[in-house]
Amino acid sequence: MTARLIFPDGKIFYGKVFAKGESCTAEVVFNTAMVGYQEVLTDPSYRGQMVVMTYPMIGNYGINEEDVESKEIHVKALLVKEYIDFPSNWRSTQTLKQYLETHNIMGVEGFDTRAITKYLRQFGAAKAILTTSNLPVEELIADLDAANLVSDLVAEVSSATVYQHISLQKKALKVAVIDGGVKQNILRILADFGCSYTVFPYDVAAHEILLQNFDGVLLSNGPGDPRNLTHLAKTVKQLVGKLPIFGICLGHQILGLALGAKIEKLKFGHHGINHPIKNLQTQAVEITSQNHNYVIAPNSFNEEKVVITHINLLDNTIAGIRHTEYPAFSVQYHPESAPGPLDSRYLFEEFVGMMEAFKTNQKQKGKYLKKEMMVLV
């Protein structure tokens, strides 16, 4: 069955359906990773997008139950050059085709993915319609022009309830995770570091966190335009200085907004696991996993309060920030990887160290205040 990918300017790409699913209208982005299509499919940050994989052979290691990053597929469709229906991996439990069709997500092969990628790089990420319909192109473009893409994507992926993981370690640090579409590997790593964590919906109020004796706050990744999340930025602004904060991807942008930054949209975003990031503090270059369309605009901060800690070496965009007075930092990329290199896992160690130092400092302040009270009495 033939499928057409049609853009608003009339550009059409043709492919062949390998996994049956719904026709859809969505923003199209390309991902340059050679592996990790399962993590891409289940990453909430891809909510509402069609993903073009630039690596030519997809499906050759199948699907397993351990590597999902959420409970469902979030992409609207998967577009590839060549689909492999005979997976070879001892952990594989089903084919990519079976997995997509279980979730009613269309998979299409035979696309000239190089041409699509060059098109997106030239004209920018744009909405398109993927369809098996035989309707005239003019009619489909009219439908595409009239389509409004969902803007409140975080509301769709954030947990509707509060849930917890309790560490068995003595004196475990307690982390409040604000869920903008959190990847499971972020939570796995927190647990690996012996942290207990409580996951809150994205619309949690600051006082709900401050009243529960947490040691730190993690702002998760997530989809969509951070400029729509004014309530979340206000919440984070109320938390800055009161608890250590670590932001990842969308969380980085939200922390930036809370600290007075402006956000701008990239032409075609950063999506892949081979993006070089320079740590300006150590001068080391990290190869990183990335998935975002928005960045903190340059010259956004008062340099006395916020410093830039990392930059993307592909386009010199801001990739990391740190507050100079309060324990708060963030990065634009994914240090939890999944998939991707492990170069940036040290950031979780820094977060844990920051929480421990803040906790110790608060205890010392408490002791000092008690002594002062005794003197006053």
PDB file of C-alpha atoms in Angstrom, residues 17-199:
ATOM      1  CA  VAL A  17       3.281   1.014   4.370  1.00  0.00           C
ATOM      2  CA  PHE A  18       4.961  -1.738   6.415  1.00  0.00           C
ATOM      3  CA  ALA A  19       2.874  -1.222   9.571  1.00  0.00           C
ATOM      4  CA  LYS A  20      -0.807  -0.380   9.301  1.00  0.00           C
ATOM      5  CA  GLY A  21      -2.006   2.610  11.291  1.00  0.00           C
ATOM      6  CA  GLU A  22      -3.928   5.842  11.121  1.00  0.00           C
ATOM      7  CA  SER A  23      -3.215   8.536   8.581  1.00  0.00           C
ATOM      8  CA  CYS A  24      -2.095  11.647  10.442  1.00  0.00           C
ATOM      9  CA  THR A  25      -1.135  15.295  10.354  1.00  0.00           C
ATOM     10  CA  ALA A  26       1.892  16.269  12.429  1.00  0.00           C
ATOM     11  CA  GLU A  27       5.189  18.136  12.516  1.00  0.00           C
ATOM     12  CA  VAL A  28       7.964  16.187  10.766  1.00  0.00           C
ATOM     13  CA  VAL A  29      11.459  15.960  12.280  1.00  0.00           C
ATOM     14  CA  PHE A  30      14.482  13.829  11.457  1.00  0.00           C
ATOM     15  CA  ASN A  31      16.598  11.780  13.864  1.00  0.00           C
ATOM     16  CA  THR A  32      20.216  10.912  13.042  1.00  0.00           C
ATOM     17  CA  ALA A  33      20.666   8.038  15.525  1.00  0.00           C
ATOM     18  CA  MET A  34      21.846   4.670  14.218  1.00  0.00           C
ATOM     19  CA  VAL A  35      20.132   2.817  17.075  1.00  0.00           C
ATOM     20  CA  GLY A  36      17.393   3.534  19.580  1.00  0.00           C
ATOM     21  CA  TYR A  37      14.224   3.606  17.483  1.00  0.00           C
ATOM     22  CA  GLN A  38      12.333   1.943  20.355  1.00  0.00           C
ATOM     23  CA  GLU A  39      13.359   4.666  22.793  1.00  0.00           C
ATOM     24  CA  VAL A  40      12.462   7.309  20.193  1.00  0.00           C
ATOM     25  CA  LEU A  41       8.992   5.839  19.732  1.00  0.00           C
ATOM     26  CA  THR A  42       8.300   5.873  23.480  1.00  0.00           C
ATOM     27  CA  ASP A  43       9.972   9.179  24.378  1.00  0.00           C
ATOM     28  CA  PRO A  44       7.190  11.598  25.457  1.00  0.00           C
ATOM     29  CA  SER A  45       9.241  14.474  24.028  1.00  0.00           C
ATOM     30  CA  TYR A  46       8.268  13.256  20.526  1.00  0.00           C
ATOM     31  CA  ARG A  47       4.565  13.605  21.266  1.00  0.00           C
ATOM     32  CA  GLY A  48       2.667  14.770  18.201  1.00  0.00           C
ATOM     33  CA  GLN A  49       5.545  14.412  15.719  1.00  0.00           C
ATOM     34  CA  MET A  50       6.338  12.189  12.756  1.00  0.00           C
ATOM     35  CA  VAL A  51       9.932  10.982  12.917  1.00  0.00           C
ATOM     36  CA  VAL A  52      12.186  10.305   9.930  1.00  0.00           C
ATOM     37  CA  MET A  53      15.093   8.009  10.802  1.00  0.00           C
ATOM     38  CA  THR A  54      18.135   8.909   8.686  1.00  0.00           C
ATOM     39  CA  TYR A  55      19.888   5.599   9.363  1.00  0.00           C
ATOM     40  CA  PRO A  56      18.842   3.441   6.388  1.00  0.00           C
ATOM     41  CA  MET A  57      17.972   0.108   8.051  1.00  0.00           C
ATOM     42  CA  ILE A  58      15.439   0.126  10.894  1.00  0.00           C
ATOM     43  CA  GLY A  59      13.931  -2.832  12.746  1.00  0.00           C
ATOM     44  CA  ASN A  60      16.854  -5.233  12.718  1.00  0.00           C
ATOM     45  CA  TYR A  61      16.958  -5.787  16.483  1.00  0.00           C
ATOM     46  CA  GLY A  62      13.216  -5.811  17.071  1.00  0.00           C
ATOM     47  CA  ILE A  63      11.468  -4.645  20.234  1.00  0.00           C
ATOM     48  CA  ASN A  64      12.077  -5.667  23.844  1.00  0.00           C
ATOM     49  CA  GLU A  65      10.264  -4.912  27.080  1.00  0.00           C
ATOM     50  CA  GLU A  66      13.226  -3.393  28.953  1.00  0.00           C
ATOM     51  CA  ASP A  67      14.028  -0.373  26.782  1.00  0.00           C
ATOM     52  CA  VAL A  68      10.717   1.474  26.623  1.00  0.00           C
ATOM     53  CA  GLU A  69      10.794   5.013  27.978  1.00  0.00           C
ATOM     54  CA  SER A  70       7.066   5.257  28.741  1.00  0.00           C
ATOM     55  CA  LYS A  71       3.904   3.176  28.621  1.00  0.00           C
ATOM     56  CA  GLU A  72       2.961   4.047  25.051  1.00  0.00           C
ATOM     57  CA  ILE A  73       4.185   5.189  21.652  1.00  0.00           C
ATOM     58  CA  HIS A  74       4.132   8.970  21.341  1.00  0.00           C
ATOM     59  CA  VAL A  75       5.177   9.543  17.723  1.00  0.00           C
ATOM     60  CA  LYS A  76       2.422   9.929  15.144  1.00  0.00           C
ATOM     61  CA  ALA A  77       4.250   7.875  12.519  1.00  0.00           C
ATOM     62  CA  LEU A  78       7.660   6.363  11.777  1.00  0.00           C
ATOM     63  CA  LEU A  79       9.251   6.987   8.367  1.00  0.00           C
ATOM     64  CA  VAL A  80      12.258   4.914   7.245  1.00  0.00           C
ATOM     65  CA  LYS A  81      14.325   4.006   4.197  1.00  0.00           C
ATOM     66  CA  GLU A  82      14.265   0.219   4.695  1.00  0.00           C
ATOM     67  CA  TYR A  83      12.353  -1.836   7.244  1.00  0.00           C
ATOM     68  CA  ILE A  84      13.854  -5.130   8.439  1.00  0.00           C
ATOM     69  CA  ASP A  85      11.218  -7.684   9.473  1.00  0.00           C
ATOM     70  CA  PHE A  86      13.642 -10.376  10.738  1.00  0.00           C
ATOM     71  CA  PRO A  87      15.069  -9.051  14.022  1.00  0.00           C
ATOM     72  CA  SER A  88      18.235 -10.584  15.429  1.00  0.00           C
ATOM     73  CA  ASN A  89      18.569  -9.882  19.139  1.00  0.00           C
ATOM     74  CA  TRP A  90      18.291 -12.254  22.093  1.00  0.00           C
ATOM     75  CA  ARG A  91      16.108  -9.747  23.991  1.00  0.00           C
ATOM     76  CA  SER A  92      13.642  -9.196  21.141  1.00  0.00           C
ATOM     77  CA  THR A  93      10.058 -10.233  21.893  1.00  0.00           C
ATOM     78  CA  GLN A  94       8.334  -8.849  18.789  1.00  0.00           C
ATOM     79  CA  THR A  95       8.997  -7.077  15.522  1.00  0.00           C
ATOM     80  CA  LEU A  96       8.810  -3.338  15.040  1.00  0.00           C
ATOM     81  CA  LYS A  97       5.871  -3.885  12.689  1.00  0.00           C
ATOM     82  CA  GLN A  98       3.944  -5.799  15.378  1.00  0.00           C
ATOM     83  CA  TYR A  99       4.724  -3.143  17.966  1.00  0.00           C
ATOM     84  CA  LEU A 100       3.559  -0.257  15.778  1.00  0.00           C
ATOM     85  CA  GLU A 101       0.383  -2.024  14.687  1.00  0.00           C
ATOM     86  CA  THR A 102      -0.495  -2.868  18.291  1.00  0.00           C
ATOM     87  CA  HIS A 103      -0.567   0.883  18.939  1.00  0.00           C
ATOM     88  CA  ASN A 104      -2.198   1.745  15.579  1.00  0.00           C
ATOM     89  CA  ILE A 105       0.850   3.775  14.475  1.00  0.00           C
ATOM     90  CA  MET A 106       1.681   3.835  10.774  1.00  0.00           C
ATOM     91  CA  GLY A 107       5.162   2.793   9.693  1.00  0.00           C
ATOM     92  CA  VAL A 108       6.271   3.572   6.147  1.00  0.00           C
ATOM     93  CA  GLU A 109       9.398   2.406   4.322  1.00  0.00           C
ATOM     94  CA  GLY A 110      10.850   3.174   0.920  1.00  0.00           C
ATOM     95  CA  PHE A 111      11.072   6.907   1.519  1.00  0.00           C
ATOM     96  CA  ASP A 112      14.085   8.797   0.244  1.00  0.00           C
ATOM     97  CA  THR A 113      14.943   9.784   3.813  1.00  0.00           C
ATOM     98  CA  ARG A 114      18.030  11.668   2.671  1.00  0.00           C
ATOM     99  CA  ALA A 115      15.867  13.864   0.438  1.00  0.00           C
ATOM    100  CA  ILE A 116      13.322  14.441   3.225  1.00  0.00           C
ATOM    101  CA  THR A 117      16.118  15.401   5.619  1.00  0.00           C
ATOM    102  CA  LYS A 118      17.624  17.847   3.114  1.00  0.00           C
ATOM    103  CA  TYR A 119      14.160  19.308   2.554  1.00  0.00           C
ATOM    104  CA  LEU A 120      13.644  19.830   6.316  1.00  0.00           C
ATOM    105  CA  ARG A 121      17.103  21.347   6.702  1.00  0.00           C
ATOM    106  CA  GLN A 122      16.355  23.805   3.908  1.00  0.00           C
ATOM    107  CA  PHE A 123      12.802  24.781   4.815  1.00  0.00           C
ATOM    108  CA  GLY A 124      12.641  23.873   8.502  1.00  0.00           C
ATOM    109  CA  ALA A 125      10.548  21.435  10.504  1.00  0.00           C
ATOM    110  CA  ALA A 126       7.000  21.699   9.205  1.00  0.00           C
ATOM    111  CA  LYS A 127       3.653  20.002   9.513  1.00  0.00           C
ATOM    112  CA  ALA A 128       2.709  17.486   6.864  1.00  0.00           C
ATOM    113  CA  ILE A 129       0.025  14.931   6.191  1.00  0.00           C
ATOM    114  CA  LEU A 130       0.818  11.214   5.890  1.00  0.00           C
ATOM    115  CA  THR A 131      -1.951   9.364   4.132  1.00  0.00           C
ATOM    116  CA  THR A 132      -2.856   6.322   2.080  1.00  0.00           C
ATOM    117  CA  SER A 133      -5.860   8.180   0.663  1.00  0.00           C
ATOM    118  CA  ASN A 134      -6.291   8.660  -3.080  1.00  0.00           C
ATOM    119  CA  LEU A 135      -7.847  12.100  -2.637  1.00  0.00           C
ATOM    120  CA  PRO A 136      -6.461  14.874  -4.883  1.00  0.00           C
ATOM    121  CA  VAL A 137      -3.366  16.639  -3.575  1.00  0.00           C
ATOM    122  CA  GLU A 138      -5.136  20.020  -3.593  1.00  0.00           C
ATOM    123  CA  GLU A 139      -7.847  18.708  -1.286  1.00  0.00           C
ATOM    124  CA  LEU A 140      -5.323  17.150   1.104  1.00  0.00           C
ATOM    125  CA  ILE A 141      -3.253  20.358   1.229  1.00  0.00           C
ATOM    126  CA  ALA A 142      -6.404  22.314   2.053  1.00  0.00           C
ATOM    127  CA  ASP A 143      -7.052  19.923   4.942  1.00  0.00           C
ATOM    128  CA  LEU A 144      -3.417  20.294   6.022  1.00  0.00           C
ATOM    129  CA  ASP A 145      -3.603  24.098   5.978  1.00  0.00           C
ATOM    130  CA  ALA A 146      -6.751  23.975   8.109  1.00  0.00           C
ATOM    131  CA  ALA A 147      -5.285  21.560  10.660  1.00  0.00           C
ATOM    132  CA  ASN A 148      -4.315  22.966  14.052  1.00  0.00           C
ATOM    133  CA  LEU A 149      -1.653  20.983  15.853  1.00  0.00           C
ATOM    134  CA  VAL A 150      -2.134  20.429  19.578  1.00  0.00           C
ATOM    135  CA  SER A 151      -0.277  23.062  21.602  1.00  0.00           C
ATOM    136  CA  ASP A 152      -0.747  21.687  25.128  1.00  0.00           C
ATOM    137  CA  LEU A 153       1.255  18.507  24.580  1.00  0.00           C
ATOM    138  CA  VAL A 154       2.681  18.395  28.102  1.00  0.00           C
ATOM    139  CA  ALA A 155      -0.817  18.004  29.505  1.00  0.00           C
ATOM    140  CA  GLU A 156      -1.180  14.866  27.388  1.00  0.00           C
ATOM    141  CA  VAL A 157       1.994  13.169  28.620  1.00  0.00           C
ATOM    142  CA  SER A 158       2.352  14.339  32.222  1.00  0.00           C
ATOM    143  CA  SER A 159       1.190  11.974  34.945  1.00  0.00           C
ATOM    144  CA  ALA A 160      -2.332  12.737  36.148  1.00  0.00           C
ATOM    145  CA  THR A 161      -1.509  11.461  39.643  1.00  0.00           C
ATOM    146  CA  VAL A 162       1.349  11.570  42.131  1.00  0.00           C
ATOM    147  CA  TYR A 163       3.412   8.403  42.462  1.00  0.00           C
ATOM    148  CA  GLN A 164       6.529   7.418  44.402  1.00  0.00           C
ATOM    149  CA  HIS A 165       9.607   5.240  44.564  1.00  0.00           C
ATOM    150  CA  ILE A 166      10.978   4.681  48.076  1.00  0.00           C
ATOM    151  CA  SER A 167      14.658   3.794  48.352  1.00  0.00           C
ATOM    152  CA  LEU A 168      15.705   1.181  50.904  1.00  0.00           C
ATOM    153  CA  GLN A 169      18.956   3.007  51.582  1.00  0.00           C
ATOM    154  CA  LYS A 170      19.362   4.763  54.902  1.00  0.00           C
ATOM    155  CA  LYS A 171      19.221   8.558  54.699  1.00  0.00           C
ATOM    156  CA  ALA A 172      18.133   8.401  51.057  1.00  0.00           C
ATOM    157  CA  LEU A 173      17.804  11.770  49.361  1.00  0.00           C
ATOM    158  CA  LYS A 174      14.236  12.700  48.429  1.00  0.00           C
ATOM    159  CA  VAL A 175      13.680  14.156  44.966  1.00  0.00           C
ATOM    160  CA  ALA A 176      10.545  15.849  43.666  1.00  0.00           C
ATOM    161  CA  VAL A 177      10.245  15.159  39.929  1.00  0.00           C
ATOM    162  CA  ILE A 178       8.031  17.592  38.013  1.00  0.00           C
ATOM    163  CA  ASP A 179       6.758  15.501  35.129  1.00  0.00           C
ATOM    164  CA  GLY A 180       6.649  17.298  31.804  1.00  0.00           C
ATOM    165  CA  GLY A 181       6.947  13.942  30.023  1.00  0.00           C
ATOM    166  CA  VAL A 182       9.660  12.212  32.009  1.00  0.00           C
ATOM    167  CA  LYS A 183      11.667   9.398  30.433  1.00  0.00           C
ATOM    168  CA  GLN A 184      11.838   6.280  32.556  1.00  0.00           C
ATOM    169  CA  ASN A 185      15.629   6.195  32.432  1.00  0.00           C
ATOM    170  CA  ILE A 186      15.766   9.444  34.394  1.00  0.00           C
ATOM    171  CA  LEU A 187      13.828   7.732  37.162  1.00  0.00           C
ATOM    172  CA  ARG A 188      15.950   4.583  36.875  1.00  0.00           C
ATOM    173  CA  ILE A 189      19.134   6.602  37.374  1.00  0.00           C
ATOM    174  CA  LEU A 190      17.720   8.434  40.395  1.00  0.00           C
ATOM    175  CA  ALA A 191      16.914   5.028  41.890  1.00  0.00           C
ATOM    176  CA  ASP A 192      20.408   3.751  41.010  1.00  0.00           C
ATOM    177  CA  PHE A 193      21.863   6.649  43.005  1.00  0.00           C
ATOM    178  CA  GLY A 194      19.788   5.528  45.980  1.00  0.00           C
ATOM    179  CA  CYS A 195      17.313   8.392  45.790  1.00  0.00           C
ATOM    180  CA  SER A 196      13.666   8.201  46.692  1.00  0.00           C
ATOM    181  CA  TYR A 197      11.526  10.186  44.306  1.00  0.00           C
ATOM    182  CA  THR A 198       7.991  11.476  44.026  1.00  0.00           C
ATOM    183  CA  VAL A 199       6.642  12.282  40.561  1.00  0.00           C
TER     184      VAL A 199
END
